[in-house]
PDB file of C-alpha atoms and ligand atoms in Angstrom:
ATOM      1  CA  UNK A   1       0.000   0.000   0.000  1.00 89.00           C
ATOM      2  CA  UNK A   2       1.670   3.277  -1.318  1.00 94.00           C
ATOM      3  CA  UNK A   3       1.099   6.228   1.610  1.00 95.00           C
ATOM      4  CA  UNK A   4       0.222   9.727   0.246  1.00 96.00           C
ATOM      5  CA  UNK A   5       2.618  12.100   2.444  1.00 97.00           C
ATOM      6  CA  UNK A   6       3.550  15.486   1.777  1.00 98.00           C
ATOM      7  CA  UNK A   7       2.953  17.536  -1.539  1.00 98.00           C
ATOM      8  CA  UNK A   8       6.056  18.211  -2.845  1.00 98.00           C
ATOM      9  CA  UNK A   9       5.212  20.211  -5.635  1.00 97.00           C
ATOM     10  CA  UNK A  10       1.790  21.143  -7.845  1.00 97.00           C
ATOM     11  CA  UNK A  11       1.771  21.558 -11.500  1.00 95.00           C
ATOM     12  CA  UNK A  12      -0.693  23.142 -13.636  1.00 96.00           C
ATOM     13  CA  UNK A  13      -1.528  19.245 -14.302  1.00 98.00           C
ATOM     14  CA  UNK A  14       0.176  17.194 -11.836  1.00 98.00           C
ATOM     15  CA  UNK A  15       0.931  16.854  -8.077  1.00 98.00           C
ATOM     16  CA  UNK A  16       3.642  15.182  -7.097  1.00 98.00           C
ATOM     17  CA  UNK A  17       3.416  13.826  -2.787  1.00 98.00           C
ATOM     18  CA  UNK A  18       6.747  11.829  -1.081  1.00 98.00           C
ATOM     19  CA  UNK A  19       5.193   8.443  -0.387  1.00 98.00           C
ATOM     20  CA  UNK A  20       6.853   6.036   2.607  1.00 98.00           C
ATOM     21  CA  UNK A  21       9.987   5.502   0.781  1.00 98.00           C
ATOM     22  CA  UNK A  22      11.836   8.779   0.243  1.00 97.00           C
ATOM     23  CA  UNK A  23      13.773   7.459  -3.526  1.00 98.00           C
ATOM     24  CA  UNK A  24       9.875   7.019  -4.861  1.00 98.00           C
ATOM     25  CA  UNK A  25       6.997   9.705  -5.236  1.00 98.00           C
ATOM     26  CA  UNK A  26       3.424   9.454  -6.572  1.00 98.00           C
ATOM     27  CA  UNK A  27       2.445  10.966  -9.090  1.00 98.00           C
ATOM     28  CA  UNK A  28      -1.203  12.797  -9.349  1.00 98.00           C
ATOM     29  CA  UNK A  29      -2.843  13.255 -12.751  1.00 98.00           C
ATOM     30  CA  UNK A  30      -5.404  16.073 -12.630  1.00 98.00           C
ATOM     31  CA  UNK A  31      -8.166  16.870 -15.169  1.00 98.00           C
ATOM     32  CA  UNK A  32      -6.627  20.684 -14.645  1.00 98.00           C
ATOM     33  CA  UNK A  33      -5.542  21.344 -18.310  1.00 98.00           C
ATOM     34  CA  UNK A  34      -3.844  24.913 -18.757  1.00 96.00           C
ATOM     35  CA  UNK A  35      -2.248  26.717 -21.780  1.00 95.00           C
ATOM     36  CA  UNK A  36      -0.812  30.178 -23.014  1.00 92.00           C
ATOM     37  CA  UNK A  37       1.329  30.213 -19.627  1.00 86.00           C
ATOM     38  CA  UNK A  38      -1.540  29.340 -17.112  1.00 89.00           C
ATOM     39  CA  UNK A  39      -3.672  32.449 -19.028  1.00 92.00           C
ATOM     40  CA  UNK A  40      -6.541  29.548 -19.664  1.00 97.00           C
ATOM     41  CA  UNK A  41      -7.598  27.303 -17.614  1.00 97.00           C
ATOM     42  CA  UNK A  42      -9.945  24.422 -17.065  1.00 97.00           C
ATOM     43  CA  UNK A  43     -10.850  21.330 -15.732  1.00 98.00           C
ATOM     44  CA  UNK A  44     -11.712  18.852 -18.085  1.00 98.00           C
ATOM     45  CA  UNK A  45     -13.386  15.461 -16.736  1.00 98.00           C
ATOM     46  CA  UNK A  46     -11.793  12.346 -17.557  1.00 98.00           C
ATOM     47  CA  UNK A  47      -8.429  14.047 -18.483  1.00 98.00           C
ATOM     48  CA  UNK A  48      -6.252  12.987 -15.819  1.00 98.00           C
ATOM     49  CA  UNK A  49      -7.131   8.836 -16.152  1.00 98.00           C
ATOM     50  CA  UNK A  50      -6.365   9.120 -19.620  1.00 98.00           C
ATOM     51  CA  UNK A  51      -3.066  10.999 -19.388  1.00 98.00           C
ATOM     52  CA  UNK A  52      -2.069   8.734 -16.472  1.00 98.00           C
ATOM     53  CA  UNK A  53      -2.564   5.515 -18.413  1.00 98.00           C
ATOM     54  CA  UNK A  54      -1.613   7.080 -21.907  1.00 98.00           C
ATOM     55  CA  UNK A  55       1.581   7.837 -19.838  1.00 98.00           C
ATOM     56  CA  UNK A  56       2.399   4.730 -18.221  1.00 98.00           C
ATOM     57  CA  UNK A  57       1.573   2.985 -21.894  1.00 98.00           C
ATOM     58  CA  UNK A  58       4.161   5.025 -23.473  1.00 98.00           C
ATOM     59  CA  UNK A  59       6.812   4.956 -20.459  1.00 98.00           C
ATOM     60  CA  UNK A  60       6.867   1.275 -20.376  1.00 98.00           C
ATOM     61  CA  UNK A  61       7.576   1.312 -23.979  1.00 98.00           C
ATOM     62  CA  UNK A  62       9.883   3.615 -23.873  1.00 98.00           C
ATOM     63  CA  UNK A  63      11.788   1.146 -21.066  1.00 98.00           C
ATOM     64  CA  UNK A  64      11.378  -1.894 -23.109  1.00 98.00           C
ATOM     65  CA  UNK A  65      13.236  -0.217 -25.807  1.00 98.00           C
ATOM     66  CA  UNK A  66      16.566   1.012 -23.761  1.00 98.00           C
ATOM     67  CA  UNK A  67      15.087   4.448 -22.149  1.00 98.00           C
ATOM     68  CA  UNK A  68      15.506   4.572 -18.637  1.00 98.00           C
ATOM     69  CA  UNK A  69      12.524   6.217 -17.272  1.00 98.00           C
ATOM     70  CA  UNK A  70      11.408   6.835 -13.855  1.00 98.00           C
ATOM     71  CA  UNK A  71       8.127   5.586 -14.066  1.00 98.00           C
ATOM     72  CA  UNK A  72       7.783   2.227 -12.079  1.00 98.00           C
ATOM     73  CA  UNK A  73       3.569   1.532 -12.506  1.00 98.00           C
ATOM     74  CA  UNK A  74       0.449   3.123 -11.706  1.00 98.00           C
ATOM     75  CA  UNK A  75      -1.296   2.923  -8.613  1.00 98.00           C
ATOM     76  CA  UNK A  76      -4.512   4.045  -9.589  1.00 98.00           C
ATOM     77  CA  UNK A  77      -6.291   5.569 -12.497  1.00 98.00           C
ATOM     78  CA  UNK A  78      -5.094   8.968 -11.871  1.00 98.00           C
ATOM     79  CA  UNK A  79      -1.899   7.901  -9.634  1.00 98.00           C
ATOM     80  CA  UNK A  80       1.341   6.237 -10.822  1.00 98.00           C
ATOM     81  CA  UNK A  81       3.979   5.448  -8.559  1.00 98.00           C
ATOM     82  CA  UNK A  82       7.949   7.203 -10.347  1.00 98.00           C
ATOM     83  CA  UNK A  83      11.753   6.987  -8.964  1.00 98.00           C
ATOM     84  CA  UNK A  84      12.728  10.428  -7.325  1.00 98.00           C
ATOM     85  CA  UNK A  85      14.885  12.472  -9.633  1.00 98.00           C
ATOM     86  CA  UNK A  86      17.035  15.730  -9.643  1.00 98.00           C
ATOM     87  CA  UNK A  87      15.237  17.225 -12.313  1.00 98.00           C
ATOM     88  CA  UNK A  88      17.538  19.271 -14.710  1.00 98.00           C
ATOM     89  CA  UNK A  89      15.579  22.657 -15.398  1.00 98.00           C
ATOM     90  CA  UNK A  90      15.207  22.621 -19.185  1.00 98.00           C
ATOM     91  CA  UNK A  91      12.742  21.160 -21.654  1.00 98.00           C
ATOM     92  CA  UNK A  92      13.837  18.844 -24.386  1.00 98.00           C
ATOM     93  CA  UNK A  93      11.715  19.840 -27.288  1.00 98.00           C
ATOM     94  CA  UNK A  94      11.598  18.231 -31.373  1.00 98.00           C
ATOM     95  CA  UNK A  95      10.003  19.045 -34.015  1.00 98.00           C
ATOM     96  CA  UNK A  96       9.245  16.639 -36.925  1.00 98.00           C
ATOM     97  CA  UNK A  97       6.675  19.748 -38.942  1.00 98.00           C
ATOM     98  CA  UNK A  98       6.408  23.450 -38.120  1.00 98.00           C
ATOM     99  CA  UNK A  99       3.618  24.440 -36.002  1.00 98.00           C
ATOM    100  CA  UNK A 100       3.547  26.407 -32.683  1.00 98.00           C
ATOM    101  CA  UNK A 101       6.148  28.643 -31.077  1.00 98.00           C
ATOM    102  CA  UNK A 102       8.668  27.686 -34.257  1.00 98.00           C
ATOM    103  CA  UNK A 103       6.258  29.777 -36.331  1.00 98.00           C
ATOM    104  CA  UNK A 104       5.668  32.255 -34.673  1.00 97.00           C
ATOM    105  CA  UNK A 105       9.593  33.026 -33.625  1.00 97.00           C
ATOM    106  CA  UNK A 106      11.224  32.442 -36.806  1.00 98.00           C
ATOM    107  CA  UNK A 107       8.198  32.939 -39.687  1.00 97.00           C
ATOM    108  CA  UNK A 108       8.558  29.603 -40.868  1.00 97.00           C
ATOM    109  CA  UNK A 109       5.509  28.472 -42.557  1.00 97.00           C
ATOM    110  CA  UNK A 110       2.833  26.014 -40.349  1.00 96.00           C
ATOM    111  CA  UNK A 111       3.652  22.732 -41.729  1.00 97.00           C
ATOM    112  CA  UNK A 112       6.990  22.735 -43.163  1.00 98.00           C
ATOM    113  CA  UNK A 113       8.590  19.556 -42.853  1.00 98.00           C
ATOM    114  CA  UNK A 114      12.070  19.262 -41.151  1.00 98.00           C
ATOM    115  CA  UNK A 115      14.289  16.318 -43.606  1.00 97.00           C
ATOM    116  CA  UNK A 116      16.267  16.216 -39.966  1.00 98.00           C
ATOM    117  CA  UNK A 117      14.075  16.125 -36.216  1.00 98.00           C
ATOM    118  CA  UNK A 118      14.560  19.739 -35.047  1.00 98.00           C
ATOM    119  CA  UNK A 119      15.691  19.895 -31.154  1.00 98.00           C
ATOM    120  CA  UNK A 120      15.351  22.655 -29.059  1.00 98.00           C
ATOM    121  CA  UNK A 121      16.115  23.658 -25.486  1.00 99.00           C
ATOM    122  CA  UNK A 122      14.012  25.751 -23.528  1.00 98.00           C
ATOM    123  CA  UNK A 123      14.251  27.144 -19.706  1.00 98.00           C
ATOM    124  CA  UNK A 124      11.678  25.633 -17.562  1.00 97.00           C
ATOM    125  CA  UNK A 125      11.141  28.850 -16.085  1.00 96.00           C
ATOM    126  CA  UNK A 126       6.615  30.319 -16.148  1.00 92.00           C
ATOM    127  CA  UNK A 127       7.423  33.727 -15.305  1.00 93.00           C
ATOM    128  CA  UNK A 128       9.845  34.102 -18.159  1.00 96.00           C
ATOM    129  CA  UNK A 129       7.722  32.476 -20.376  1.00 94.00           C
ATOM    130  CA  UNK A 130      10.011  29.121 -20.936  1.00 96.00           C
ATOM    131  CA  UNK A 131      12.755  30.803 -23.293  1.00 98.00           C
ATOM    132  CA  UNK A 132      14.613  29.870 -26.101  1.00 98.00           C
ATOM    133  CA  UNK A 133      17.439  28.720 -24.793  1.00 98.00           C
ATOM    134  CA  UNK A 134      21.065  26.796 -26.176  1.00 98.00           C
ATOM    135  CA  UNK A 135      23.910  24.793 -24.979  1.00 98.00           C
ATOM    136  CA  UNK A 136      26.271  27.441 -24.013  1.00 98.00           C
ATOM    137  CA  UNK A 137      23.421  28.938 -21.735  1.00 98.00           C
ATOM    138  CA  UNK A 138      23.123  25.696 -19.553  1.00 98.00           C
ATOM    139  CA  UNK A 139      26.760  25.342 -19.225  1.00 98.00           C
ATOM    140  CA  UNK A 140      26.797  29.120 -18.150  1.00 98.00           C
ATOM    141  CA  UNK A 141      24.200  28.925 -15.858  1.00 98.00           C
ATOM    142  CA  UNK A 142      25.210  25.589 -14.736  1.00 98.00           C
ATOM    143  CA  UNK A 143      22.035  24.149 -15.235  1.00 98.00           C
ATOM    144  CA  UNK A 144      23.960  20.806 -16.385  1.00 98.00           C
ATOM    145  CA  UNK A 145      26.844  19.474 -18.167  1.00 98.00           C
ATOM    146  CA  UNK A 146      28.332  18.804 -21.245  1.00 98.00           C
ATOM    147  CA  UNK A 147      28.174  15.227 -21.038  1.00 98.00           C
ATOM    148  CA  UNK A 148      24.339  16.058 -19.951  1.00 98.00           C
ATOM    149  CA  UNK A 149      23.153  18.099 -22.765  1.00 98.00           C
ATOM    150  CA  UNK A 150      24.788  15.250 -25.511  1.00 98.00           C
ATOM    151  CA  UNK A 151      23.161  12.321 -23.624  1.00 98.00           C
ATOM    152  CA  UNK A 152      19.130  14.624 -23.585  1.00 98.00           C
ATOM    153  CA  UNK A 153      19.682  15.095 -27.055  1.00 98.00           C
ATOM    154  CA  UNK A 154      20.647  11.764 -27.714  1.00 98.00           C
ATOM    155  CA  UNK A 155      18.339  10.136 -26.042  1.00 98.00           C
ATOM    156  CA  UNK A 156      15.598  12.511 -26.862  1.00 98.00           C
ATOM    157  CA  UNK A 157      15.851  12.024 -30.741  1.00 98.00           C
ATOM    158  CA  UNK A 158      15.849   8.284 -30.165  1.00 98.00           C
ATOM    159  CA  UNK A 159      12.755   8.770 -28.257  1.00 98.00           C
ATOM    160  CA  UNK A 160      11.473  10.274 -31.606  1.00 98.00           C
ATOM    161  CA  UNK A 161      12.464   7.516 -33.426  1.00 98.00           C
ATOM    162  CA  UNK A 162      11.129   4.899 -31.518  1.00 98.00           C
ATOM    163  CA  UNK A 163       7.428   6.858 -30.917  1.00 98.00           C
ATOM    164  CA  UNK A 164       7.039   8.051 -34.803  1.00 98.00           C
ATOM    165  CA  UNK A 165       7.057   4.652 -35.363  1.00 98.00           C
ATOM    166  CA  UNK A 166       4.250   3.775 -33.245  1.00 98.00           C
ATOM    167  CA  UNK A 167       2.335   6.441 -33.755  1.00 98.00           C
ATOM    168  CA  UNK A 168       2.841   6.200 -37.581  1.00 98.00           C
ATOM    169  CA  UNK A 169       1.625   2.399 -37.435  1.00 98.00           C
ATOM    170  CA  UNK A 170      -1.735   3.913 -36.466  1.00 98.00           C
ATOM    171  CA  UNK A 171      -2.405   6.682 -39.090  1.00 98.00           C
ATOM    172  CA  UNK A 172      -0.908   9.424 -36.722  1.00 98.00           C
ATOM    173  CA  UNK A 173       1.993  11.758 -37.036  1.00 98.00           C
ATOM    174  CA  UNK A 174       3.584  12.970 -33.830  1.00 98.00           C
ATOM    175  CA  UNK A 175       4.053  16.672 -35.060  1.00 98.00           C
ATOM    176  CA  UNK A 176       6.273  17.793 -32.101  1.00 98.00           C
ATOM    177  CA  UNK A 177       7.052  16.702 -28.294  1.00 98.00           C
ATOM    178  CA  UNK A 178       8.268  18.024 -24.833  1.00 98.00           C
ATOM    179  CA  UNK A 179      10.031  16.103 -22.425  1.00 98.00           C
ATOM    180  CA  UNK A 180      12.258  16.642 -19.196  1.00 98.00           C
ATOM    181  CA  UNK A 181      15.053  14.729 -17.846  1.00 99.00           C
ATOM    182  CA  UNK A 182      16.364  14.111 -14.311  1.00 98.00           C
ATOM    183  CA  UNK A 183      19.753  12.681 -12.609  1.00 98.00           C
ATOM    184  CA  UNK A 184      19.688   9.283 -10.803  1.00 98.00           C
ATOM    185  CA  UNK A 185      22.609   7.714  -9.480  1.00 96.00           C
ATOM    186  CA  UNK A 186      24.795   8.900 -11.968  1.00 95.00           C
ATOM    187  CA  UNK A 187      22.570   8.381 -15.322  1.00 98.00           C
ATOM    188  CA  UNK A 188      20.428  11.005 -17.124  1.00 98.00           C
ATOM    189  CA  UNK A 189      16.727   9.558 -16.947  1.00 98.00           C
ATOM    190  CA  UNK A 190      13.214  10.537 -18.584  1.00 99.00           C
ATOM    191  CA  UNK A 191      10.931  11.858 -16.161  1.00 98.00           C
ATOM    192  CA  UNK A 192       7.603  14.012 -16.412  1.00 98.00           C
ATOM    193  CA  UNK A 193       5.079  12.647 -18.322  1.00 98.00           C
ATOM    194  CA  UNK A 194       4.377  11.646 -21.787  1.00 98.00           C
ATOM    195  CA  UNK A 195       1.200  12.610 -23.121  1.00 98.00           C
ATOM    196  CA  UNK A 196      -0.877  14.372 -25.474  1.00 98.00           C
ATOM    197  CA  UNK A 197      -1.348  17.631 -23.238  1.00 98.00           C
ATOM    198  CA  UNK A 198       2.873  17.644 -23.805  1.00 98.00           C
ATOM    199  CA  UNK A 199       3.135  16.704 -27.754  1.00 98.00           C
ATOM    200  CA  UNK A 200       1.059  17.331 -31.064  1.00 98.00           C
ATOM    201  CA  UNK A 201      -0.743  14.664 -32.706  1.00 98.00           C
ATOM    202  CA  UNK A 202      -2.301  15.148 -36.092  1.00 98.00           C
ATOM    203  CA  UNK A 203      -4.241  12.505 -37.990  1.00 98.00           C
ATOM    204  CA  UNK A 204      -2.427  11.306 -40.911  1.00 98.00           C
ATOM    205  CA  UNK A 205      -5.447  11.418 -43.435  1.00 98.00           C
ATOM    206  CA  UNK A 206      -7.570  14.282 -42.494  1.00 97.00           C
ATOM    207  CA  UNK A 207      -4.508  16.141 -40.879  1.00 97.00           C
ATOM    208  CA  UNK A 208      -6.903  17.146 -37.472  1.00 97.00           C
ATOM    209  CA  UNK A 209      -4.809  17.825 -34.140  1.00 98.00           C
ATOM    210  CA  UNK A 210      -5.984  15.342 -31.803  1.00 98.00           C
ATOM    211  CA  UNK A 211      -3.556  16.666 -28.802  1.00 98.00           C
ATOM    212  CA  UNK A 212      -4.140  19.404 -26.315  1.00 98.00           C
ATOM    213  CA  UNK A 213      -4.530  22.599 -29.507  1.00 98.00           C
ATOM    214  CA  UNK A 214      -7.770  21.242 -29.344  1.00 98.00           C
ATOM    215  CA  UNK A 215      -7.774  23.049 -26.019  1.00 98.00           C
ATOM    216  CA  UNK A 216      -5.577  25.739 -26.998  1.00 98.00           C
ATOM    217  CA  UNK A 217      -7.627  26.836 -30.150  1.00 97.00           C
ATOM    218  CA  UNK A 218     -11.267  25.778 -28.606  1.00 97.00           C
ATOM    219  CA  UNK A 219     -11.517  23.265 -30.947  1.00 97.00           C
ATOM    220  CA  UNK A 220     -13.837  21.054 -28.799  1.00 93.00           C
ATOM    221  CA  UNK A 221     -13.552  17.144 -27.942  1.00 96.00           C
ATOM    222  CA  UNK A 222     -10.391  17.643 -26.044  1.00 97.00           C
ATOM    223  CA  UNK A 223     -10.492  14.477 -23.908  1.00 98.00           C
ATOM    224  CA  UNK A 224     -12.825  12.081 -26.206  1.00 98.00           C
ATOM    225  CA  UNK A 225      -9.469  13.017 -28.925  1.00 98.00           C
ATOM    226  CA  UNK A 226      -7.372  12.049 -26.379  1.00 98.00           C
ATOM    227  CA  UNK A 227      -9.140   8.550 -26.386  1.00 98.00           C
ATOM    228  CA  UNK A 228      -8.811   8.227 -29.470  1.00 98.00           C
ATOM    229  CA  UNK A 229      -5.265   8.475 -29.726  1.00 98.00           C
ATOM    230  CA  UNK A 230      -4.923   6.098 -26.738  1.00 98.00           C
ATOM    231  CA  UNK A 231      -7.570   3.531 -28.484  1.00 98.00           C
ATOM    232  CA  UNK A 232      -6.071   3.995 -31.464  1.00 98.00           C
ATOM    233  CA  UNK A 233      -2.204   2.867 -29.775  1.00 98.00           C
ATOM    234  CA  UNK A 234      -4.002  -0.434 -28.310  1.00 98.00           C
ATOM    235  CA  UNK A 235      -4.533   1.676 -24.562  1.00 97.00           C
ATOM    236  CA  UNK A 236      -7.405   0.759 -22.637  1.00 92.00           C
ATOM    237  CA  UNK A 237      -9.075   3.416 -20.585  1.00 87.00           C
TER     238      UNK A 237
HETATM  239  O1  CDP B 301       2.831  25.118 -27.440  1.00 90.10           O
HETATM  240  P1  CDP B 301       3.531  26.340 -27.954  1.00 90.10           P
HETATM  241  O2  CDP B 301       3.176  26.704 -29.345  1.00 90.10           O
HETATM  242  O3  CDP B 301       3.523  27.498 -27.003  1.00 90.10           O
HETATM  243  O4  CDP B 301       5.086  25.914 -27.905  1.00 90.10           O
HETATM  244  P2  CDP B 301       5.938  24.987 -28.841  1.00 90.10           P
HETATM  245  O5  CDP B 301       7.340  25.406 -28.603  1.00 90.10           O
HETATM  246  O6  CDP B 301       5.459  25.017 -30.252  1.00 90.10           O
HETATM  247  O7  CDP B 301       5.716  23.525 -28.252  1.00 90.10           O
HETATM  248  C1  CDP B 301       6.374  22.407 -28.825  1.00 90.10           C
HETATM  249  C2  CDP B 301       5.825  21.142 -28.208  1.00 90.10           C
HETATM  250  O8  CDP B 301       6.209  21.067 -26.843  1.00 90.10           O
HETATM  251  C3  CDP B 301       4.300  21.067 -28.214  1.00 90.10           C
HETATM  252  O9  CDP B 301       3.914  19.719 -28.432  1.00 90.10           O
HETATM  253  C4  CDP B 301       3.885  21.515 -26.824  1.00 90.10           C
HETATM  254  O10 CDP B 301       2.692  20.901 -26.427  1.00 90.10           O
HETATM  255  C5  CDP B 301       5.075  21.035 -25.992  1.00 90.10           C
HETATM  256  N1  CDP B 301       5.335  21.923 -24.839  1.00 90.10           N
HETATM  257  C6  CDP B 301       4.988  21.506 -23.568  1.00 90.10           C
HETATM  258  O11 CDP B 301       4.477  20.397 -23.396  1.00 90.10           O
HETATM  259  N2  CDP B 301       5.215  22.315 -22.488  1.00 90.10           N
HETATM  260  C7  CDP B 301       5.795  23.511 -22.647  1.00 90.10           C
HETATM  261  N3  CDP B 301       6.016  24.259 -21.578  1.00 90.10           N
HETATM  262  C8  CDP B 301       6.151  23.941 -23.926  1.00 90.10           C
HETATM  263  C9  CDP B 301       5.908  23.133 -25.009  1.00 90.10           C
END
């Protein structure tokens, strides 16, 4: 029996609480959904079971193909039980097509397909409004090493790899991604989450985003998309 104990920290989706053992934590799923820097807000029903198992399904994946993550299983249908990590304080982001903040920087046109995956950094930082960030930055501001930033991209590109694939296999195109890392006993592991309030998913034929712009652009049927991503990958809500 996993105890609840303290709340360590509260997301604009997540909680995270120390549990009995102080190397694990518990993770909380929410229905809270947020976007445009916490500017909109709302609770949408069902959200945090689906992002909770849509997680765990993609984690476990993940681990079966050689990416340490520090999800260990879910507890309940909004609770999942993850290693403690030191959490390094950027965000790992690629882009397969142009859409989003890439546009809107740089001009590029909405769609544009990169021949190579695009990766960015970014500072995980709300009141700065997660900046653009590089390589030289995180050594300045020793927000991690060299050795670091080489194994996030790494790892983070094969993590591209190994989820186009899947998501491919099911008429869908993973568009674009975020996800964070975190130090454990030496080694540079996934943490977070995984899911479509973090990543763009279009549908291959029609081209409709099926991921949280839904929410973003009030396009309606945020969760019941959601499901159908996760039915669609062989998850069962
Ligand atoms: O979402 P927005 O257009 O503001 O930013 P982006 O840089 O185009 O986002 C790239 C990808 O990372 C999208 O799939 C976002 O959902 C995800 N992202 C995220 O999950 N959390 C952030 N703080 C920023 C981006």
């Amino acid at each position: 029996m996993i105890e609840k104990g303290n709340l360590i920290s509260e997301g604009k989706a997540k909680s995270l609480y120390e549990t009995q053992n102080q190397n694990e934590l518990l993770m909380v799923y929410r229905d809270d959904t947020s976007a445009f820097d916490g500017k909109k807000k709302e609770a949408l029903k069902g959200k945090g079971e689906i992002n909770n198992k849509f997680n765990a399904h993609i984690m476990q994946y993940l681990d079966k193909n050689g990416i340490r993550t520090h999800h260990i299983e879910n507890v309940t249908d909004t609770e999942s039980l993850v290693h403690r990590l030191d959490m390094l304080p950027v965000e790992c982001v690629v882009r397969n097509i142009a859409t989003g903040s890439i546009c809107r920087r740089l001009g590029v046109e909405q769609g544009l397909k990169f021949e190579n995956p695009l990766f960015e950094f970014f500072l995980k930082d709300d009141d700065l409004g997660d900046p653009l960030i590089n390589d030289n930055h995180i050594i300045a501001f020793n927000w991690g090493t060299e050795e670091e930033i080489a194994i996030m991209k790494e790892k983070t590109l094969i993590i591209n790899k190994l989820l186009c694939k899947i998501f491919s296999d099911v008429g869908l195109i993973l568009v674009d991604y975020k996800v964070e890392f975190g130090r454990k006993d030496g080694q540079i592991i996934l943490g977070d989450e995984f899911t479509p309030d973090g990543c763009r998913i279009w549908d291959k034929e029609t081209g409709e985003s099926l991921d949280k712009d839904r929410f973003r652009k009030d396009l309606g049927d945020v969760v019941e998309s959601y499901q159908i991503v996760a039915h669609k990958l062989g998850i069962s809500i």
